[in-house]
Coordinates of C-alpha atoms and ligand atoms in Angstrom, one line a residue:
M1 CA -70.0 -8.2 23.4
A2 CA -66.8 -6.6 22.8
N3 CA -64.1 -9.0 21.5
K4 CA -60.4 -8.5 21.9
Q5 CA -59.9 -6.5 18.8
E6 CA -62.6 -4.0 19.8
T7 CA -60.9 -2.9 23.0
L8 CA -57.9 -0.7 23.3
Q9 CA -56.5 -0.7 26.8
H10 CA -52.8 -0.2 26.5
V11 CA -50.8 1.9 24.0
A12 CA -47.0 1.9 24.0
L13 CA -45.0 4.7 22.4
I14 CA -41.5 5.2 21.2
M15 CA -41.2 8.9 21.2
D16 CA -38.5 9.4 18.7
G17 CA -37.3 12.2 16.4
N18 CA -36.7 15.1 18.9
G19 CA -33.1 15.8 17.8
R20 CA -34.1 15.8 14.2
W21 CA -37.0 18.1 14.8
A22 CA -34.6 20.5 16.6
K23 CA -32.0 20.3 13.8
Q24 CA -34.6 21.0 11.1
R25 CA -35.1 24.3 12.9
N26 CA -31.5 25.0 13.6
L27 CA -32.1 24.6 17.4
P28 CA -29.9 22.7 19.8
R29 CA -31.1 19.0 20.1
H30 CA -32.3 19.6 23.8
L31 CA -35.0 22.0 22.6
G32 CA -36.4 19.0 20.7
H33 CA -36.8 17.2 24.0
K34 CA -38.4 20.2 25.7
E35 CA -41.0 20.4 22.9
G36 CA -41.4 16.7 23.0
C37 CA -42.5 16.8 26.6
E38 CA -45.4 19.1 25.7
R39 CA -46.7 16.4 23.5
I40 CA -46.7 13.8 26.4
I41 CA -49.5 15.3 28.3
E42 CA -51.6 16.1 25.2
T43 CA -51.2 12.4 24.2
F44 CA -52.2 11.4 27.6
E45 CA -55.4 13.6 27.5
V46 CA -56.4 11.7 24.4
C47 CA -55.9 8.4 26.1
K48 CA -58.3 9.6 28.9
K49 CA -60.8 10.8 26.4
R50 CA -60.8 7.5 24.5
N51 CA -60.7 5.6 27.8
I52 CA -57.4 3.9 27.2
K53 CA -56.3 2.7 30.6
V54 CA -52.4 2.5 30.1
L55 CA -50.0 4.6 28.2
T56 CA -46.4 3.4 28.2
L57 CA -43.8 5.7 27.1
Y58 CA -40.2 5.2 26.0
A59 CA -38.4 8.1 27.5
F60 CA -34.7 6.9 28.0
S61 CA -33.2 3.6 27.0
T62 CA -30.2 1.8 28.4
E63 CA -28.4 2.7 25.3
N64 CA -29.2 6.4 25.5
W65 CA -26.3 6.8 28.1
N66 CA -24.1 6.8 24.9
R67 CA -25.3 10.4 24.3
P68 CA -23.3 13.6 25.3
K69 CA -23.6 14.3 29.1
A70 CA -25.1 17.7 28.5
E71 CA -28.0 16.3 26.4
I72 CA -28.7 13.7 29.1
R73 CA -28.8 16.2 31.7
H74 CA -31.2 18.4 29.9
L75 CA -33.4 15.4 29.2
F76 CA -33.6 14.6 32.9
N77 CA -34.3 18.2 33.8
Y78 CA -37.2 18.4 31.3
L79 CA -38.7 15.1 32.8
E80 CA -38.4 16.6 36.2
S81 CA -40.3 19.7 35.2
F82 CA -42.9 17.5 33.4
F83 CA -43.6 15.6 36.7
K84 CA -43.6 18.8 38.9
K85 CA -46.0 20.5 36.4
N86 CA -48.4 17.6 36.0
I87 CA -48.4 15.7 39.4
K88 CA -51.5 17.7 40.7
K89 CA -53.3 16.9 37.5
F90 CA -52.5 13.2 37.8
E91 CA -53.8 13.2 41.3
R92 CA -57.1 15.0 40.2
D93 CA -57.6 12.4 37.4
G94 CA -56.7 9.3 39.5
V95 CA -53.7 8.5 37.5
R96 CA -51.1 6.1 38.8
V97 CA -47.5 6.9 37.9
Q98 CA -45.4 3.8 37.2
V99 CA -41.8 3.5 36.2
M100 CA -40.0 0.8 34.2
G101 CA -36.3 0.4 34.2
D102 CA -33.4 0.6 36.6
V103 CA -33.8 4.1 38.0
T104 CA -31.0 3.8 40.4
R105 CA -28.6 5.1 37.7
L106 CA -30.7 8.3 37.2
P107 CA -29.7 11.6 38.8
L108 CA -30.7 11.7 42.5
K109 CA -32.9 14.7 41.8
T110 CA -34.8 12.8 39.2
Q111 CA -35.2 9.8 41.3
K112 CA -36.7 12.0 44.2
T113 CA -39.1 13.5 41.7
L114 CA -40.2 10.1 40.4
E115 CA -40.5 8.6 44.0
E116 CA -42.7 11.5 45.0
A117 CA -45.0 11.0 41.8
I118 CA -45.2 7.3 42.4
A119 CA -45.9 7.7 46.2
R120 CA -48.6 10.4 45.6
T121 CA -50.4 8.3 43.0
K122 CA -49.9 4.7 44.1
D123 CA -53.5 4.2 45.2
F124 CA -55.1 5.3 42.0
D125 CA -56.6 3.1 39.3
N126 CA -58.3 5.1 36.6
F127 CA -55.3 5.3 34.4
V128 CA -51.7 4.2 34.4
F129 CA -48.9 6.6 33.2
N130 CA -46.0 4.1 32.8
I131 CA -42.8 5.7 31.8
A132 CA -39.6 3.7 30.7
L133 CA -36.4 5.2 32.1
N134 CA -33.0 3.5 31.7
Y135 CA -35.1 0.8 30.3
G136 CA -33.9 -2.0 28.2
S137 CA -36.0 -5.1 27.3
Q138 CA -33.1 -7.5 27.1
Q139 CA -32.0 -6.3 30.6
E140 CA -35.5 -6.7 31.7
L141 CA -35.5 -10.3 30.5
V142 CA -32.1 -11.1 32.1
K143 CA -33.5 -9.7 35.5
A144 CA -36.6 -11.8 35.0
T145 CA -34.6 -14.9 34.2
K146 CA -32.4 -14.4 37.4
E147 CA -35.4 -14.0 39.6
I148 CA -37.1 -17.1 38.2
A149 CA -33.9 -19.2 38.5
K150 CA -33.6 -18.1 42.2
E151 CA -37.2 -19.2 42.8
V152 CA -36.3 -22.6 41.4
Q153 CA -33.0 -22.7 43.4
D154 CA -34.9 -22.0 46.5
G155 CA -37.4 -24.7 45.8
K156 CA -40.3 -22.3 45.5
L157 CA -40.9 -23.1 41.9
D158 CA -40.8 -26.3 39.8
I159 CA -39.2 -26.1 36.4
Q160 CA -42.1 -27.8 34.9
D161 CA -44.4 -25.0 36.0
I162 CA -42.5 -22.3 34.2
N163 CA -44.8 -20.9 31.4
E164 CA -45.4 -17.7 29.6
D165 CA -47.3 -16.2 32.6
T166 CA -44.2 -16.9 34.9
I167 CA -42.2 -14.7 32.6
S168 CA -44.9 -12.0 32.3
K169 CA -45.1 -11.9 36.1
H170 CA -41.4 -11.0 36.4
L171 CA -41.5 -8.1 33.9
Y172 CA -42.0 -4.5 34.9
T173 CA -45.4 -4.7 33.1
H174 CA -46.6 -7.6 35.4
N175 CA -49.7 -5.6 36.7
L176 CA -50.6 -4.1 33.3
P177 CA -53.0 -5.4 30.5
P178 CA -51.1 -6.6 27.3
V179 CA -50.0 -3.9 24.9
D180 CA -52.6 -3.5 22.2
L181 CA -50.9 -0.9 20.0
M182 CA -47.3 0.2 19.7
I183 CA -46.5 3.5 17.8
R184 CA -43.1 4.6 16.8
T185 CA -42.6 8.2 15.5
S186 CA -39.7 9.7 13.3
G187 CA -39.6 6.9 10.5
E188 CA -37.4 4.5 12.2
C189 CA -38.7 1.0 11.9
R190 CA -37.0 -0.8 14.8
L191 CA -37.7 -1.6 18.4
S192 CA -34.6 -0.4 19.9
N193 CA -34.7 -2.8 22.9
Y194 CA -38.3 -1.9 23.7
L195 CA -40.8 -4.4 25.2
L196 CA -39.6 -7.3 23.1
Y197 CA -41.7 -9.9 25.1
Q198 CA -44.7 -7.7 25.6
L199 CA -45.2 -6.8 22.0
A200 CA -45.6 -10.4 20.8
Y201 CA -49.2 -9.8 19.4
S202 CA -49.4 -6.0 19.4
E203 CA -50.4 -4.1 16.5
F204 CA -47.5 -1.7 15.2
I205 CA -47.8 1.7 13.6
F206 CA -44.7 3.5 12.3
T207 CA -45.1 7.1 11.3
E208 CA -42.6 9.5 9.7
T209 CA -43.6 12.4 12.0
Y210 CA -41.1 13.5 14.5
W211 CA -42.3 13.2 18.1
P212 CA -42.6 17.1 18.7
D213 CA -44.8 17.2 15.7
F214 CA -47.0 14.3 16.7
K215 CA -50.2 16.1 17.7
E216 CA -53.6 14.9 19.0
K217 CA -55.1 14.6 15.5
E218 CA -52.4 12.1 14.2
F219 CA -52.6 10.1 17.5
E220 CA -56.4 9.9 17.1
A221 CA -55.9 8.8 13.5
C222 CA -53.6 6.0 14.8
L223 CA -56.3 4.9 17.3
D224 CA -58.8 4.8 14.5
E225 CA -56.3 2.7 12.3
Y226 CA -56.0 0.3 15.2
Y227 CA -59.7 -0.4 15.1
K228 CA -59.6 -1.2 11.5
R229 CA -57.0 -4.0 12.2
D230 CA -58.0 -7.6 12.3
R231 CA -56.2 -9.1 15.3
R232 CA -56.4 -12.9 14.6
Y233 CA -53.9 -14.2 17.2
G234 CA -53.1 -17.1 14.9
G235 CA -56.7 -18.0 14.5
L236 CA -59.2 -17.0 11.8
S237 CA -60.9 -13.6 11.2
K238 CA -64.0 -12.9 13.3
K239 CA -64.8 -10.0 11.1
K240 CA -67.6 -10.5 8.5
Ligands
IPE301 C1 -36.1 10.6 21.2 O1 -35.6 11.5 20.2 C2 -35.9 10.9 22.5 C3 -34.9 10.0 23.2 C4 -34.3 9.0 22.7 C5 -34.5 10.4 24.6 P1 -34.1 11.4 19.8 O2 -33.3 12.3 20.7 O3 -33.7 10.0 19.6 O4 -34.2 12.2 18.4 P2 -33.5 11.8 17.0 O5 -33.8 10.3 16.7 O6 -32.0 11.9 17.2 O7 -34.0 12.7 16.1
IPE302 C1 -35.2 4.8 21.4 O1 -34.9 5.9 20.5 C2 -35.4 5.2 22.7 C3 -36.3 6.2 23.1 C4 -37.1 6.8 22.3 C5 -36.3 6.7 24.5 P1 -33.4 6.1 20.1 O2 -33.4 7.2 19.2 O3 -32.5 6.1 21.2 O4 -33.2 4.7 19.2 P2 -32.1 4.3 17.9 O5 -30.8 4.7 18.5 O6 -32.7 5.1 16.9 O7 -32.3 2.9 17.9
MG303 MG1 -33.8 8.8 18.1

């Protein structure tokens, strides 16, 4: 019987290094984002092939508003094109599109594209394509805390009954399995406000490769590396 460490259901990615990839080629930064979008669907194809149910992608953080307006505009334009290009494919493959983060601050056009993708795929269950947009994990935890406090205030929840599951239930990931593997590209070894609660027992891989250069072969190698890991969850190894 498969134990926890033999299954890989949920991969979370921090797609980093688009700007440096472009700079290396004397291109404007936004062309790094354009090329980066091409890797997204390829990565998702690998997930499907390896029967990984959920792919969570960090596409825009709450801190990314600190960037030049033109870069932000390009980024959202590329994301819109991505969804327009791939929505039919998601429908064919039974992929549910999910978004995490406060999308109300996104350009209206982007919000419309996302709403349509979500509506058209809401009943699918084969795979989940979960994209973090205007997402910040600290903000997500503040939101969860407020919701829980409100339930207590309204007499719907007893303080004594608050546990780890209560918090999980109030996160954007409430309907998803735990993150098994988190990969960050581009050599930065930090979380940058990503899934602070959800990554408690995930395996981490940090690779030097810039996201636009992160091809199927390297992703597959990361997945193979995951299966070599010994997830002990504070207990003792089950490996012989
Ligand atoms: C990741 O690449 C994409 C986003 C954050 C939107 P970057 O744009 O951060 O690329 P670098 O880190 O500057 O190279
Ligand atoms: C994290 O990358 C956010 C995304 C990949 C969307 P950043 O490039 O924004 O993070 P820092 O600034 O290096 O921490
Ligand atoms: Mg970066």
